[in-house]
Short mmCIF file of C-alpha atoms in Angstrom, two decimals:
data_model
loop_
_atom_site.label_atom_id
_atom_site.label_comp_id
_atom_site.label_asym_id
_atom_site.label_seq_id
_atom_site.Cartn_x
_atom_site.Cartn_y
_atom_site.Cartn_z
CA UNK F 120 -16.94 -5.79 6.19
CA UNK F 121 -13.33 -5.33 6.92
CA UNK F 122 -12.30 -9.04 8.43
CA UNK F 123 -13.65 -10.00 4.70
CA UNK F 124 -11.94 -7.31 2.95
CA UNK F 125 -8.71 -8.29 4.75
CA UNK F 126 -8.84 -11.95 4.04
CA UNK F 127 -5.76 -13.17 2.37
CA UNK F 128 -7.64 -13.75 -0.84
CA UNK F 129 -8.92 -10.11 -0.78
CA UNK F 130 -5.95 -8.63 -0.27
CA UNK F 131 -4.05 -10.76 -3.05
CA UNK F 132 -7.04 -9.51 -5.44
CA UNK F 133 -7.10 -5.91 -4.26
CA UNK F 134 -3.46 -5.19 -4.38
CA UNK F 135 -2.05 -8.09 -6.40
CA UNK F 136 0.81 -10.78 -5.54
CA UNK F 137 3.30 -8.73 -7.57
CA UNK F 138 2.58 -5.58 -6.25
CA UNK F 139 5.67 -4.22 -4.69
CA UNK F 140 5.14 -3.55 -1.08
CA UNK F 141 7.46 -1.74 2.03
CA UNK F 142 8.13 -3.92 5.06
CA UNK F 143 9.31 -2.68 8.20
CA UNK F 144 11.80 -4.54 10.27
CA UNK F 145 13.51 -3.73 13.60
CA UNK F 146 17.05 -3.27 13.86
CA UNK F 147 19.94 -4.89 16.34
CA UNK F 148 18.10 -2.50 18.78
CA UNK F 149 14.84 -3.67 19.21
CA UNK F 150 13.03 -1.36 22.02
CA UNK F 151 14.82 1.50 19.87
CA UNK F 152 12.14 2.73 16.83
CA UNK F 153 15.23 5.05 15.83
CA UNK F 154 16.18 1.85 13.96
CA UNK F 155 13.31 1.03 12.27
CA UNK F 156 13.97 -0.10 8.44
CA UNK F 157 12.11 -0.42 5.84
CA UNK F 158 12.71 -3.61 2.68
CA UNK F 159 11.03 -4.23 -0.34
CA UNK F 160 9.06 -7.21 -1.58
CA UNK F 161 5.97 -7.96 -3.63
CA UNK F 162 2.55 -8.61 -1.32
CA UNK F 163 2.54 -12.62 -2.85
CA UNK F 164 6.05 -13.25 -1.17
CA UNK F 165 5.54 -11.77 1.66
CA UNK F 166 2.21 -13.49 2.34
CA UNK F 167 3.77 -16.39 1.19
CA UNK F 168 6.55 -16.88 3.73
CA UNK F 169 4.80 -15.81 7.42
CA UNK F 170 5.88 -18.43 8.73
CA UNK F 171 6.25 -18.38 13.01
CA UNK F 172 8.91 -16.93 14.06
CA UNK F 173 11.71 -18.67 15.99
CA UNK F 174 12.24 -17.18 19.39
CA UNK F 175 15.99 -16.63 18.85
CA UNK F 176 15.32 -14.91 15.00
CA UNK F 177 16.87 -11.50 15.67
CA UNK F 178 14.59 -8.03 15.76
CA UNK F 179 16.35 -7.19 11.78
CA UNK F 180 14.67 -10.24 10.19
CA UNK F 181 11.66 -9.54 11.35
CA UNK F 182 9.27 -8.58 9.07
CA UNK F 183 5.67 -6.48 9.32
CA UNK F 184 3.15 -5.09 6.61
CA UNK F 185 1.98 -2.00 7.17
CA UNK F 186 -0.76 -1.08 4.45
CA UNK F 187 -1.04 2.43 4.62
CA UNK F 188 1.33 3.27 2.08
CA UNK F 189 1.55 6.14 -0.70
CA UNK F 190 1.22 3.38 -3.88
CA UNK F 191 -1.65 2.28 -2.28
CA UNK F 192 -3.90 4.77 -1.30
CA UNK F 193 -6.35 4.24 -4.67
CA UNK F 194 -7.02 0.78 -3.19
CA UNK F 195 -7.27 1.87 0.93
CA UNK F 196 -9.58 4.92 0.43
CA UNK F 197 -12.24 2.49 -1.15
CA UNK F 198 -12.10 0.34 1.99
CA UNK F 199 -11.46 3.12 4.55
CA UNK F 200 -14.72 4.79 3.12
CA UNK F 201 -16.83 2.07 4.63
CA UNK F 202 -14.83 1.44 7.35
CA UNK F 203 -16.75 2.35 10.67
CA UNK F 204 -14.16 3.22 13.39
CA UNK F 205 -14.23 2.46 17.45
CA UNK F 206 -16.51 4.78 18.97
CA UNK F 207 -13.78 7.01 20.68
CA UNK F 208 -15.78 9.99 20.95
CA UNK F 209 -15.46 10.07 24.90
CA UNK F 210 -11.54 9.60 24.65
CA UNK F 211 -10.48 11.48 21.71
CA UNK F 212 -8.23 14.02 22.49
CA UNK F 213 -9.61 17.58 21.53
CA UNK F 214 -8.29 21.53 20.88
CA UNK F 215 -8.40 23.36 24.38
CA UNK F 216 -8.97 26.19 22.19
CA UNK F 217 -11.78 25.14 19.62
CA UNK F 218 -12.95 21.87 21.77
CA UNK F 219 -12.70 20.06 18.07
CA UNK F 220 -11.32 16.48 17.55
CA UNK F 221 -7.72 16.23 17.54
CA UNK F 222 -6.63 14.70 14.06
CA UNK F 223 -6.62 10.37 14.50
CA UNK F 224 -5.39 8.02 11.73
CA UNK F 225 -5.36 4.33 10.89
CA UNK F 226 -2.49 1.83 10.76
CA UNK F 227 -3.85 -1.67 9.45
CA UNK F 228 -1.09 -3.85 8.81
CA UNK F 229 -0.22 -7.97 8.72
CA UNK F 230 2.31 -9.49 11.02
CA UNK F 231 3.62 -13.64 11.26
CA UNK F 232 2.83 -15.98 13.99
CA UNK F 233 5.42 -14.64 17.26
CA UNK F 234 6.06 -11.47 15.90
CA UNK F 235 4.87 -8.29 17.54
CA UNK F 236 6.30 -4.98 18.84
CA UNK F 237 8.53 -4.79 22.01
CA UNK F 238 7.59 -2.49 24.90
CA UNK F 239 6.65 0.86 24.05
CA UNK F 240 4.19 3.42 24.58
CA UNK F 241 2.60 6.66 22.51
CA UNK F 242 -1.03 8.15 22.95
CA UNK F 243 -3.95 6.39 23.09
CA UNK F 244 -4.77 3.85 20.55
CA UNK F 245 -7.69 1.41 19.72
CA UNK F 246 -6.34 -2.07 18.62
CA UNK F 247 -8.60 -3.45 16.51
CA UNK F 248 -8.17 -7.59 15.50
CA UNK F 249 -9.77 -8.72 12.45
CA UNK F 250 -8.31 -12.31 11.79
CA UNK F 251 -5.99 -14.32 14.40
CA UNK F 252 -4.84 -13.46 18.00
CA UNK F 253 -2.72 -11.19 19.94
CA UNK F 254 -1.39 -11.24 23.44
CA UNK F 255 -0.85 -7.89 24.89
CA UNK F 256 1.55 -6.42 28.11
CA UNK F 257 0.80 -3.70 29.46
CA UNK F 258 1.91 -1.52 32.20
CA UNK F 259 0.24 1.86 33.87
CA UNK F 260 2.17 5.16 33.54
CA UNK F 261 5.56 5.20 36.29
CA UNK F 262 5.17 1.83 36.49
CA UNK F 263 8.05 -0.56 36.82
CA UNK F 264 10.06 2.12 35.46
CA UNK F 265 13.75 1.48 34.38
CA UNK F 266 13.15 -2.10 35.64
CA UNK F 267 15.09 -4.61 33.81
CA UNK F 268 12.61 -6.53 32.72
CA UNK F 269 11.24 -3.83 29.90
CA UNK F 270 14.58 -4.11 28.62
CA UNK F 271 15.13 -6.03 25.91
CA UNK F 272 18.65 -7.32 24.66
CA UNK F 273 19.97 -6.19 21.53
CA UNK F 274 18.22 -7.87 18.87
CA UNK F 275 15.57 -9.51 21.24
CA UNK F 276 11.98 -9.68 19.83
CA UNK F 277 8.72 -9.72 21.73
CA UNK F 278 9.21 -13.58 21.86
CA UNK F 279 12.45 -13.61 22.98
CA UNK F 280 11.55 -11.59 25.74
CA UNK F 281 8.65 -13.63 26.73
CA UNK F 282 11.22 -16.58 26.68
CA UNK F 283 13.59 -15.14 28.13
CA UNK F 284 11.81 -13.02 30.62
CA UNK F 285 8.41 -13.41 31.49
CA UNK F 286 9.27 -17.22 31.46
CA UNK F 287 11.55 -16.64 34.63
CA UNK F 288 9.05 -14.36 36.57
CA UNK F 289 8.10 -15.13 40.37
CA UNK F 290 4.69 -15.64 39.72
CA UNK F 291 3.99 -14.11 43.35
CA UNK F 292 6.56 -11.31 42.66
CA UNK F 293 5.56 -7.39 42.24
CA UNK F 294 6.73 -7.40 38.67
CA UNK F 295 4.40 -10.09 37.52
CA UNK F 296 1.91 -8.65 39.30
CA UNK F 297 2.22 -5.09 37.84
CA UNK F 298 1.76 -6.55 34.47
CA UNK F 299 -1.71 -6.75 32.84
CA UNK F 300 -2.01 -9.27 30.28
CA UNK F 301 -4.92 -10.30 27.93
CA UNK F 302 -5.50 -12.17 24.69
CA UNK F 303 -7.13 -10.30 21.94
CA UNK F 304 -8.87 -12.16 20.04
CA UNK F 305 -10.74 -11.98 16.20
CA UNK F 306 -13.51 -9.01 16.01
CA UNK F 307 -12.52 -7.79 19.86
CA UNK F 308 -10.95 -4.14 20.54
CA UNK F 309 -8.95 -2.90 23.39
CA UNK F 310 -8.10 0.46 24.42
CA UNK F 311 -4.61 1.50 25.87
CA UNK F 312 -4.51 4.49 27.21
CA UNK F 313 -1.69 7.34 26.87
CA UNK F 314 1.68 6.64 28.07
CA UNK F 315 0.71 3.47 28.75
CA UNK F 316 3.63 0.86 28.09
CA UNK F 317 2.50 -2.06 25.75
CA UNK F 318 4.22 -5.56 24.28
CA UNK F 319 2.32 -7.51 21.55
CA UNK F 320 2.79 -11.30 20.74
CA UNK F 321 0.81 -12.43 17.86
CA UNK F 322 -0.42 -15.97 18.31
CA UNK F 323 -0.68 -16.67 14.84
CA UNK F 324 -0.60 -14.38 11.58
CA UNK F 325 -2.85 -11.79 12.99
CA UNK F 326 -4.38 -8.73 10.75
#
């Protein structure tokens, strides 16, 4: 239901190509979400130019679509309503005090070919794909930490890095080897865990 939904065509439909939209960029410092912007632009031009991006395009022109946004609920709760999520009821965080679910929420959104988020962690999350791929990093808890390589240089995106990098790394070295990587691909899920440091690549415009 949802990868048809969330079809470009869909979404055009659903929300309209002059609907004006918020898009998130990074700032100069990318690993810092401090500096997380927000633009303007109508859904049809911002569908319209995700084209790859260049490895050496700076972390404030990138661009991602995050639909979850107040102008847009009317059209979201319709889809949300059939929407059936991961079956998390073994990892969901709960009250010590009532042993009830712990509020979760949903964060669909549409991002270019080599764009993605730089290293970062939060609590657990499901990543569901629904159209293209997406090439995950991901570290355990303590891991690594304060190494170089999760630093990114100012401006740096996720590609940079991995050309910078994880293009450089002894493949027989302990850093390479405390990195877990994987390919997500349409219709898969993966769980990361709390705390757990993670780096996303999309390999095409992924949704």
């Amino acid at each position: 239901f949802m990868q048809e939904h969330l079809s470009r065509h869909n979404l055009l439909e659903a929300i309209g190509a002059d609907q004006e939209v918020l898009v998130g960029t990074l700032g100069v410092r990318a690993y810092d979400w401090a500096d997380y912007t927000t633009n303007s632009s109508t859904l049809g031009q911002y569908l319209d130019n995700l084209c790859p991006q260049h490895p050496d395009t700076p972390a404030n022109e990138t661009a991602y679509f995050n639909f979850f946004q107040d102008h847009l609920a009317g059209v979201w709760r319709e889809h949300m309503a059939a929407y059936t999520p991961a079956p998390h009821e073994y990892y969901i965080p709960r009250d010590e005090a009532t042993g009830k679910p712990l509020p979760t929420w949903f964060s669909p959104g549409v991002g270019a070919a080599a764009t993605g988020a730089p290293f970062h962690f939060h609590d657990y999350v499901f990543h569901q794909l629904f159209h293209g791929k997406k090439r995950f990093f991901l570290l355990a808890p303590g891991a690594l930490a304060g190494h170089p390589l999760l630093q990114h240089a100012a401006g740096e995106t996720s590609i940079g890095w991995l050309k910078r990098v994880y293009g450089q790394l002894d493949r027989s070295g302990p850093e390479f080897h405390a990195l877990h990587e994987c390919v997500l691909e349409e219709r898969e899920m993966i769980f990361i865990p709390t705390n757990w440091m993670h780096q996303i690549v999309n390999v095409g415009t992924a949704v």
